PDB file of C-alpha atoms and ligand atoms in Angstrom:
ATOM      1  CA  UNK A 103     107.162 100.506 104.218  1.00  0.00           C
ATOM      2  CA  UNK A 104     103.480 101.256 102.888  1.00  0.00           C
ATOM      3  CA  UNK A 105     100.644 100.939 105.999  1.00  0.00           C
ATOM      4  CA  UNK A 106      98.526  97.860 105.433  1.00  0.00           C
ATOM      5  CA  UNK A 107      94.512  98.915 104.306  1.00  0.00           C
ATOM      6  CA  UNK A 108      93.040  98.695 107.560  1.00  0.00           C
ATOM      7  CA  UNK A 109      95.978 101.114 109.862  1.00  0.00           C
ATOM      8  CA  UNK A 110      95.651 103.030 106.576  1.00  0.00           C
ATOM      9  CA  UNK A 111      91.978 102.966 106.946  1.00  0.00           C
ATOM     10  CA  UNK A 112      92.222 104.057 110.747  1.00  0.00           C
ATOM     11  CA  UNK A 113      94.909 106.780 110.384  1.00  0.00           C
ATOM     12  CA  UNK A 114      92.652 108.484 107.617  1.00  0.00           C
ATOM     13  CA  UNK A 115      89.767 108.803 110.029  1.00  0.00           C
ATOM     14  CA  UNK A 116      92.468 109.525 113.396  1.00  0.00           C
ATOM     15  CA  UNK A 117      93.322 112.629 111.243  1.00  0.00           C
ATOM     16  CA  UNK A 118      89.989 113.719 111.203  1.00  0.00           C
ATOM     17  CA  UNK A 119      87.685 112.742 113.878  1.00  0.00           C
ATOM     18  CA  UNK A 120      87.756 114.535 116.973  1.00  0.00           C
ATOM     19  CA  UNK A 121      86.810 114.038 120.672  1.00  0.00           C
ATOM     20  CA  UNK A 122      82.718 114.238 121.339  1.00  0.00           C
ATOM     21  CA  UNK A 123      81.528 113.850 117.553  1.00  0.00           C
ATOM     22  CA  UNK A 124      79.089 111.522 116.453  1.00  0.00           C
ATOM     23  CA  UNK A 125      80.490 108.834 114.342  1.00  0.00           C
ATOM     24  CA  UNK A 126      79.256 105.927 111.882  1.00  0.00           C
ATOM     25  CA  UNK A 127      80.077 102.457 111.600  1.00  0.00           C
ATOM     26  CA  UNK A 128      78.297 101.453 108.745  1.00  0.00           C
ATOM     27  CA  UNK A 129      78.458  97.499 108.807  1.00  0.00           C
ATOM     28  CA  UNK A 130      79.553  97.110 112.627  1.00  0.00           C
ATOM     29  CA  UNK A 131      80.327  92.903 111.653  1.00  0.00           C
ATOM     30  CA  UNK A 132      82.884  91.586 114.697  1.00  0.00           C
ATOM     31  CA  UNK A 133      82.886  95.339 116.071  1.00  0.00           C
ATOM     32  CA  UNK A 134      86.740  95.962 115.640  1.00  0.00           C
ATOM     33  CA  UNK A 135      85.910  98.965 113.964  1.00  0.00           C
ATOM     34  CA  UNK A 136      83.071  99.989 116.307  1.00  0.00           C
ATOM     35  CA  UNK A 137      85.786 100.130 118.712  1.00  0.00           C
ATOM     36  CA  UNK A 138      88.134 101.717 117.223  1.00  0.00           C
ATOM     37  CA  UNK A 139      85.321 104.405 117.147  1.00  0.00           C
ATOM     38  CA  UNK A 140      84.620 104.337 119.994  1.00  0.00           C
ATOM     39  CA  UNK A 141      87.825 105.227 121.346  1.00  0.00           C
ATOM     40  CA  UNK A 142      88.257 108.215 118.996  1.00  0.00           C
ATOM     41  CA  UNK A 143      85.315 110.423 120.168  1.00  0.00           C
ATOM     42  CA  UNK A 144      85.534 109.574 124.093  1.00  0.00           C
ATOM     43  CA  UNK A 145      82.963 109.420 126.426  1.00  0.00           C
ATOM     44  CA  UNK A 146      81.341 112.697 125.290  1.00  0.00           C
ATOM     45  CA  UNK A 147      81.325 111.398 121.804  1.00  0.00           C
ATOM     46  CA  UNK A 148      78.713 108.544 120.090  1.00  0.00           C
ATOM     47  CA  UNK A 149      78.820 105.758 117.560  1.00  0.00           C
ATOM     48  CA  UNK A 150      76.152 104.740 115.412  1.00  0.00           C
ATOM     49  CA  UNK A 151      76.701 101.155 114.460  1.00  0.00           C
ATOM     50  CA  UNK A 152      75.007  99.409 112.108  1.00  0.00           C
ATOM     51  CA  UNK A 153      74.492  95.606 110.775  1.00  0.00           C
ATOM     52  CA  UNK A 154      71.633  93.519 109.319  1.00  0.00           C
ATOM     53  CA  UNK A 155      72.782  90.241 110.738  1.00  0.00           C
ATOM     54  CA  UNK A 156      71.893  89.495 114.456  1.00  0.00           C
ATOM     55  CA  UNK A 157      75.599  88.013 114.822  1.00  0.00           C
ATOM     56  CA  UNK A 158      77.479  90.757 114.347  1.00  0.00           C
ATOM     57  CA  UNK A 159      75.429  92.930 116.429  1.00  0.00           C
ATOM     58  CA  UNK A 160      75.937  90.297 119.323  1.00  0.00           C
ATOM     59  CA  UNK A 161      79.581  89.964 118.448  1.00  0.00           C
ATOM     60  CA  UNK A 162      79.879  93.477 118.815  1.00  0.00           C
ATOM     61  CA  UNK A 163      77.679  94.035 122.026  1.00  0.00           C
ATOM     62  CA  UNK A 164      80.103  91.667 123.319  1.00  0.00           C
ATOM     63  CA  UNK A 165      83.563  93.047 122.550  1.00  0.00           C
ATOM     64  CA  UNK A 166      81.751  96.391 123.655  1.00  0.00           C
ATOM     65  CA  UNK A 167      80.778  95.006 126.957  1.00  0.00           C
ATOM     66  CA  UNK A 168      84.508  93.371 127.347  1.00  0.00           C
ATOM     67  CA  UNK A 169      86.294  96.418 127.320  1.00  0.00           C
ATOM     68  CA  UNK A 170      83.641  98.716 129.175  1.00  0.00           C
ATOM     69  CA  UNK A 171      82.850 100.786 125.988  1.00  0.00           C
ATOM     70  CA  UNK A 172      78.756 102.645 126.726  1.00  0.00           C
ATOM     71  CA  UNK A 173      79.129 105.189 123.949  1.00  0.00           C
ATOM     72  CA  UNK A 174      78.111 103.128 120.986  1.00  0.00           C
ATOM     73  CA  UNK A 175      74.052 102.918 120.271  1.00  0.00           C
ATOM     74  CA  UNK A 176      73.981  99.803 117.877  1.00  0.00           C
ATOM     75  CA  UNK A 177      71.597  99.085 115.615  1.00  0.00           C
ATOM     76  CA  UNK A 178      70.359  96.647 113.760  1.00  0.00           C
ATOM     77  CA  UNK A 179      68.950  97.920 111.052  1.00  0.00           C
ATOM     78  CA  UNK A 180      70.712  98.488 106.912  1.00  0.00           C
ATOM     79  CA  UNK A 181      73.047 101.140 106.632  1.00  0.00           C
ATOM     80  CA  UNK A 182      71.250 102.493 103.803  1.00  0.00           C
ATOM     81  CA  UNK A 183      68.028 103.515 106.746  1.00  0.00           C
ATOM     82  CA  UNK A 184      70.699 106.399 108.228  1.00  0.00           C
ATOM     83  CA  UNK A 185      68.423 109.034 107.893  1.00  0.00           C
ATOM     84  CA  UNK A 186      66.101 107.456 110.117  1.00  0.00           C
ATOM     85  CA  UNK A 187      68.770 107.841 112.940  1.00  0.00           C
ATOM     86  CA  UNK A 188      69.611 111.376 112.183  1.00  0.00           C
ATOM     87  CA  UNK A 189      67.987 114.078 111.438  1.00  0.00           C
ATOM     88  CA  UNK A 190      68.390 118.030 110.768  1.00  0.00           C
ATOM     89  CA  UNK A 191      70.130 119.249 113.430  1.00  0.00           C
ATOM     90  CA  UNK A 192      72.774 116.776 112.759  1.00  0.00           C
ATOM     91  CA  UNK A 193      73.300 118.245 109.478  1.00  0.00           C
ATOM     92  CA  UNK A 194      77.426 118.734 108.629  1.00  0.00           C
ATOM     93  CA  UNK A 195      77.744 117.912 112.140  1.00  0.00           C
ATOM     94  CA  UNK A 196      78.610 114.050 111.697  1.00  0.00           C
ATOM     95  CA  UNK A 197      82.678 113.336 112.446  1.00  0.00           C
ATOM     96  CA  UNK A 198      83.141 110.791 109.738  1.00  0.00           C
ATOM     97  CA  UNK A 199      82.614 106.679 108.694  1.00  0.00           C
ATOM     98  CA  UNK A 200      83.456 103.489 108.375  1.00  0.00           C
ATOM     99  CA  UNK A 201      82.396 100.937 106.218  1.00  0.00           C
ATOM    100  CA  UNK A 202      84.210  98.021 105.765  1.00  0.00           C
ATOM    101  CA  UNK A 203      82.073  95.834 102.678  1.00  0.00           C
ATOM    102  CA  UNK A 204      81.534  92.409 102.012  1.00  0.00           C
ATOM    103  CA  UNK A 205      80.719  89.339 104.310  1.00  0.00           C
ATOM    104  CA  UNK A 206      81.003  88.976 108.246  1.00  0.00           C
ATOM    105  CA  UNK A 207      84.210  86.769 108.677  1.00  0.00           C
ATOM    106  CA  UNK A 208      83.184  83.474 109.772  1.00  0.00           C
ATOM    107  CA  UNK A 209      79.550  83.682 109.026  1.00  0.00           C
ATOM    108  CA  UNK A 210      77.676  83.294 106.093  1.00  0.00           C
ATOM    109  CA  UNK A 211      79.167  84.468 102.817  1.00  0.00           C
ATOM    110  CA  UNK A 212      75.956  84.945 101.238  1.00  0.00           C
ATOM    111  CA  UNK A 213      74.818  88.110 103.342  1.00  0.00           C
ATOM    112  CA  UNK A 214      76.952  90.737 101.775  1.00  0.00           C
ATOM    113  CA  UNK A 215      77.245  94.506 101.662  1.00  0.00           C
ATOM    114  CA  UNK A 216      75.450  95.766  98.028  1.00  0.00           C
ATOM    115  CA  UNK A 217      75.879  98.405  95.446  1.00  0.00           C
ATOM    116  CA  UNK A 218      72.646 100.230  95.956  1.00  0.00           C
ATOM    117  CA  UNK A 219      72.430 100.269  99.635  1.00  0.00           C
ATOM    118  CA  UNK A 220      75.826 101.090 100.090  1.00  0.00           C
ATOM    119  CA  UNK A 221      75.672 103.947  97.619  1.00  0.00           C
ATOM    120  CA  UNK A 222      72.822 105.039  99.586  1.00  0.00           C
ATOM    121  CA  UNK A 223      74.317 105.300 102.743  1.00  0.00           C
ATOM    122  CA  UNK A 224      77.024 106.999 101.054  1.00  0.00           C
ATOM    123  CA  UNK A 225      75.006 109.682  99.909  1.00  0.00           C
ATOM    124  CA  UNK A 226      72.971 109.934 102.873  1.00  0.00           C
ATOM    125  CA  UNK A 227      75.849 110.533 105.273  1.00  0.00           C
ATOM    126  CA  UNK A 228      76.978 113.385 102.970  1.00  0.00           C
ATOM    127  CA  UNK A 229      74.209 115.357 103.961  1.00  0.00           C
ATOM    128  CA  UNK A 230      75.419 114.935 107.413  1.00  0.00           C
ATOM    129  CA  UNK A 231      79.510 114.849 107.586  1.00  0.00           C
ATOM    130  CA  UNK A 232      81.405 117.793 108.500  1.00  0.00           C
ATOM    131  CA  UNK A 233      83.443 119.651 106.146  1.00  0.00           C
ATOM    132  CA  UNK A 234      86.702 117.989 105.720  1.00  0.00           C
ATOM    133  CA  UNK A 235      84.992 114.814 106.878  1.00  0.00           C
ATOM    134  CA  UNK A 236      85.836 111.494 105.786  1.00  0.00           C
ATOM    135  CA  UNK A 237      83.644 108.590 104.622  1.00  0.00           C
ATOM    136  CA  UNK A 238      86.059 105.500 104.900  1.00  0.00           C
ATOM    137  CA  UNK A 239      84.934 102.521 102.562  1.00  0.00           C
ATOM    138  CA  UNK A 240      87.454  99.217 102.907  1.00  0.00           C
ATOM    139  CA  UNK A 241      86.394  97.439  99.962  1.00  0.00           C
ATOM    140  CA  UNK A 242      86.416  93.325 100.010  1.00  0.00           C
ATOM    141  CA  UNK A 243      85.530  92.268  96.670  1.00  0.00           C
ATOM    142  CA  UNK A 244      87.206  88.618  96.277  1.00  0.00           C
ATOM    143  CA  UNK A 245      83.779  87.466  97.239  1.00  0.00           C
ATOM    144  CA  UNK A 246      80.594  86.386  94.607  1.00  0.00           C
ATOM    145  CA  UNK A 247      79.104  89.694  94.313  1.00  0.00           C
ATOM    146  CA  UNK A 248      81.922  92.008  95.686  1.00  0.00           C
ATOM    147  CA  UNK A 249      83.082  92.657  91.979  1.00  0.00           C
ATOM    148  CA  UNK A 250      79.492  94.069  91.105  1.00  0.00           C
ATOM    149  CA  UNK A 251      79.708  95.904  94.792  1.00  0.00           C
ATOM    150  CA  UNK A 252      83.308  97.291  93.574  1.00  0.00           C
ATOM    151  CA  UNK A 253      82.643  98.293  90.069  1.00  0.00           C
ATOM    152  CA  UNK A 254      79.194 100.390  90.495  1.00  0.00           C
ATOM    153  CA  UNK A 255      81.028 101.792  93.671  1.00  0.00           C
ATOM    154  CA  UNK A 256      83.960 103.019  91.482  1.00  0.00           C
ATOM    155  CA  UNK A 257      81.553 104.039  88.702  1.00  0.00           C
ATOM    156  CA  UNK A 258      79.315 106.344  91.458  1.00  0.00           C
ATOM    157  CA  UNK A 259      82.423 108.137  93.138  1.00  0.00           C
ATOM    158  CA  UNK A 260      83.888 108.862  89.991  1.00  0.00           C
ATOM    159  CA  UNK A 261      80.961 111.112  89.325  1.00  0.00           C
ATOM    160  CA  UNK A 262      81.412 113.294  92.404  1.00  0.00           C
ATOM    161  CA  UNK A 263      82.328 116.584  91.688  1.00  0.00           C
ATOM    162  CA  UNK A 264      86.110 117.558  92.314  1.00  0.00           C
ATOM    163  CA  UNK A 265      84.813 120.980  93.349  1.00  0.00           C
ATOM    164  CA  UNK A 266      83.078 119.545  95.850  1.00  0.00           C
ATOM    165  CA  UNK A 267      84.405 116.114  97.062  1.00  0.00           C
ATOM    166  CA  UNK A 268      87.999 114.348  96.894  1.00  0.00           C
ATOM    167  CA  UNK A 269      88.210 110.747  96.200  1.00  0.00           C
ATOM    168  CA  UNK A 270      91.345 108.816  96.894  1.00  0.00           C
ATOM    169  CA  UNK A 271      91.825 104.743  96.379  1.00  0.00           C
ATOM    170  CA  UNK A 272      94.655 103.161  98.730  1.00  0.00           C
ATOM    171  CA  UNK A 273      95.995  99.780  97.890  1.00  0.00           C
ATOM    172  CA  UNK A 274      98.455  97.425  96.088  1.00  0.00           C
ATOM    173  CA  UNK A 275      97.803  96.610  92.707  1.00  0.00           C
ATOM    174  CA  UNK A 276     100.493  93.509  92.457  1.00  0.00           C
ATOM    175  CA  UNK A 277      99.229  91.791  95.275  1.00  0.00           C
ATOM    176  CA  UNK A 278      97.429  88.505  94.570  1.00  0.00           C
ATOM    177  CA  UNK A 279      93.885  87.217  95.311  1.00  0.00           C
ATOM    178  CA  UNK A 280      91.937  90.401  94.907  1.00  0.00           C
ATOM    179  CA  UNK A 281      93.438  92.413  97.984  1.00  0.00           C
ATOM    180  CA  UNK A 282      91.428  94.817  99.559  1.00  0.00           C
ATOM    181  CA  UNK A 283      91.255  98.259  99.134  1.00  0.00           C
ATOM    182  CA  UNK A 284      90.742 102.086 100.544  1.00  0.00           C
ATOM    183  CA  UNK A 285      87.978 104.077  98.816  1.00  0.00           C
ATOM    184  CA  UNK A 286      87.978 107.857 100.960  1.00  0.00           C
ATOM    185  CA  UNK A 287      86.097 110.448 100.194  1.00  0.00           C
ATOM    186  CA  UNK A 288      86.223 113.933 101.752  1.00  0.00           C
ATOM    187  CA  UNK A 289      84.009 116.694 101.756  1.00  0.00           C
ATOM    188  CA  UNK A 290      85.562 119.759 100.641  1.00  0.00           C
TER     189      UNK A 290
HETATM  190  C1  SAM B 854      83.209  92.832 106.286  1.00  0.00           C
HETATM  191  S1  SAM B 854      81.928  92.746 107.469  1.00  0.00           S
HETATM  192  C2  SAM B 854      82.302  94.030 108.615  1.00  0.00           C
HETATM  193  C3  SAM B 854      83.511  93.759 109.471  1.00  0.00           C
HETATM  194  C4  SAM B 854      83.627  94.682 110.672  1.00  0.00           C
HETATM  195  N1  SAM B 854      83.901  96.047 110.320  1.00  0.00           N
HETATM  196  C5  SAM B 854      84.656  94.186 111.683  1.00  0.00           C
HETATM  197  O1  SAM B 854      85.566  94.941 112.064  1.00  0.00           O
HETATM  198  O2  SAM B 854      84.517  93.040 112.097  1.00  0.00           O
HETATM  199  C6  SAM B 854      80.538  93.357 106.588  1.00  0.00           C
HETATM  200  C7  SAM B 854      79.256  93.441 107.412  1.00  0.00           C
HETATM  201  O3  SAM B 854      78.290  94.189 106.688  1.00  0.00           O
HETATM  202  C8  SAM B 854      77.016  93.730 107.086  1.00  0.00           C
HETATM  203  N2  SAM B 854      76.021  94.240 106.131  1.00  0.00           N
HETATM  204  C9  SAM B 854      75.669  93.763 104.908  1.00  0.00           C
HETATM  205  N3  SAM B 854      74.730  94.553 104.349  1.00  0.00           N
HETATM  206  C10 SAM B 854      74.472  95.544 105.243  1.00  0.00           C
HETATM  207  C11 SAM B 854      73.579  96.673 105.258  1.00  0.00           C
HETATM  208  N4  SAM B 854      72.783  96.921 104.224  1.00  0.00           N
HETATM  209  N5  SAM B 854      73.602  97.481 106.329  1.00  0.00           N
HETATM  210  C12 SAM B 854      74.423  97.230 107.394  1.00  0.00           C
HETATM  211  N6  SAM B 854      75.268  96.182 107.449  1.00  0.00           N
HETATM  212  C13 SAM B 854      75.291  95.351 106.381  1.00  0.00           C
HETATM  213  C14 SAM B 854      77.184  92.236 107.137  1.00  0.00           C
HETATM  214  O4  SAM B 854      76.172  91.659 107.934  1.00  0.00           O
HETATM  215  C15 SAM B 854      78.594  92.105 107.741  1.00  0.00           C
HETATM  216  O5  SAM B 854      78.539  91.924 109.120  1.00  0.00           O
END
């Protein structure tokens, strides 16, 4: 049996983050990936966790709270700002990321992860990710918009040196109604 995107998603990033790094959650939404953060790095460790919407930060404050999680800073700020929340001596030192695009389930469809910003943040946290770290990317794109998002995403990691970077995309291609899927990119 294949893993589903989202174990698949998690297992990429369990084989590579360790205990007391500093993590990021790109677009924290409900906060089940904040968590699952949060779990991986410990109490020495720290997640940055990011949204633009006031709702998911809440959301996520509150799962947070419920299961007596204090390592997380959130923030509520666009993913693509990172470097404002890092800076030099964080360089190659950052464990790895999520980012899981599109909408906040149950919210308003309309506010939606984008190509530039997201490609920004990409290229920003590349700067600071450890060697052999991951960047994560779950990719929704059944959505108006998430074909744009998926396409210029595609187009951008293509570009990435082999030398440097591996790519890999995860999914099923003979599933129906635009299925998610795993973008992962690791720095060599
Ligand atoms: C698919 S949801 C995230 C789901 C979340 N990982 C979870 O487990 O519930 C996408 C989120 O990205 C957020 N978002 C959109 N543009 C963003 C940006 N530029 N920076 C940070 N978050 C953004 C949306 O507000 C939304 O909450």
């Amino acid at each position: 049996m294949f893993k589903k995107i989202i174990p698949y998603a998690h297992e990429l990033l369990e084989n590579s983050i360790k205990p007391g790094e500093i993590v990021i959650d790109g677009t924290c939404g409900n906060g089940k990936d904040t968590l699952f953060l949060s779990k991986l790095v410990g109490n020495h460790g720290k997640v940055l966790a990011f949204d633009i919407q006031q709702q998911a930060i809440t959301n996520t404050r509150n799962l947070l709270i419920a299961q007596n999680i204090n390592n997380v800073e959130l923030i509520h700020d666009g993913h693509q700002c990172i470097d404002n929340y890092l800076d030099e001596e964080h360089k190659e030192q950052v464990g790895g990321a999520i980012f899981n695009l599109g909408y906040l389930p149950g919210s308003d469809k309309k506010i939606i992860t984008t190509p530039n910003k997201t490609i920004k943040a990409i290229d920003t946290i590349m700067k600071y990710i450890k060697p052999d770290g991951l960047i994560v990317l779950v990719v929704y794109h059944g959505h108006t918009g998430g074909d744009i998002e998926k396409e210029k995403l595609l187009q951008h990691l293509r570009n990435f040196d082999q030398k440097k970077y591996q790519v890999l995309q995860y999914g099923f291609i003979n599933q129906r109604n635009n299925p998610p899927f795993v973008l992962a990119i690791e720095k060599a």
